[in-house]
Steps between C-alpha positions, in 0.01 A plus 500: 500500500387798701220447751260782579286548808247783516373648823335810639150461366191549707176688541510876461238771461471705182756777505729300721852376442677170497853388428563166337830317516645237273791314651720317253746222550755441233848600408408732214215711637687823435525410130123475452240753416200435724133568470175495689186350352154451638201281437146567611230232505378423152764713334829438329823575674602857423819698516539754780858626517856413407848598606825426325795324656673806645178677592549798270216425262140455603182444307140502618164401370280801433257385766756543779713792383537761770374264768740206504878501525729208430845488653759242590779429742745273326705459816196334657381327182163666536270697274218709642176648383381802695129545436332825594153637441368149463174440318261205512603411147852437631366193676688199367765245572833668437795310360858586431693355211821525310468727196678349201408763242465860607269629621219253562574154363547257787686177513279196489714328758552751781188596694416532864193359672329836524361713780137606530414869502143592582385861485161540658315726739 
């Protein structure tokens, strides 16, 4: 099984930027599509962005298009989420996960612990 560890969250002002990292351990990371999801208090977990195994295909939720960028470094077994122009509504715990059906269906077995992103003035 692949293990996922998210990092890079924190407190940022509206309009600011943050880069999240998801470090994976496992022999087959480069074979997996990966995705970012988020969950705000009282809300269901929602899809944010996905990237296929070789990094050539990307897909974003409408709410983050033009602001967020997903990319990966398979040599380092890491997927990133660059978040720009952050808004208060981006506040959530962000998780990475293996995508089993393109573009936004995650595996039920492979999730990280999440990293908190708070956007507030």
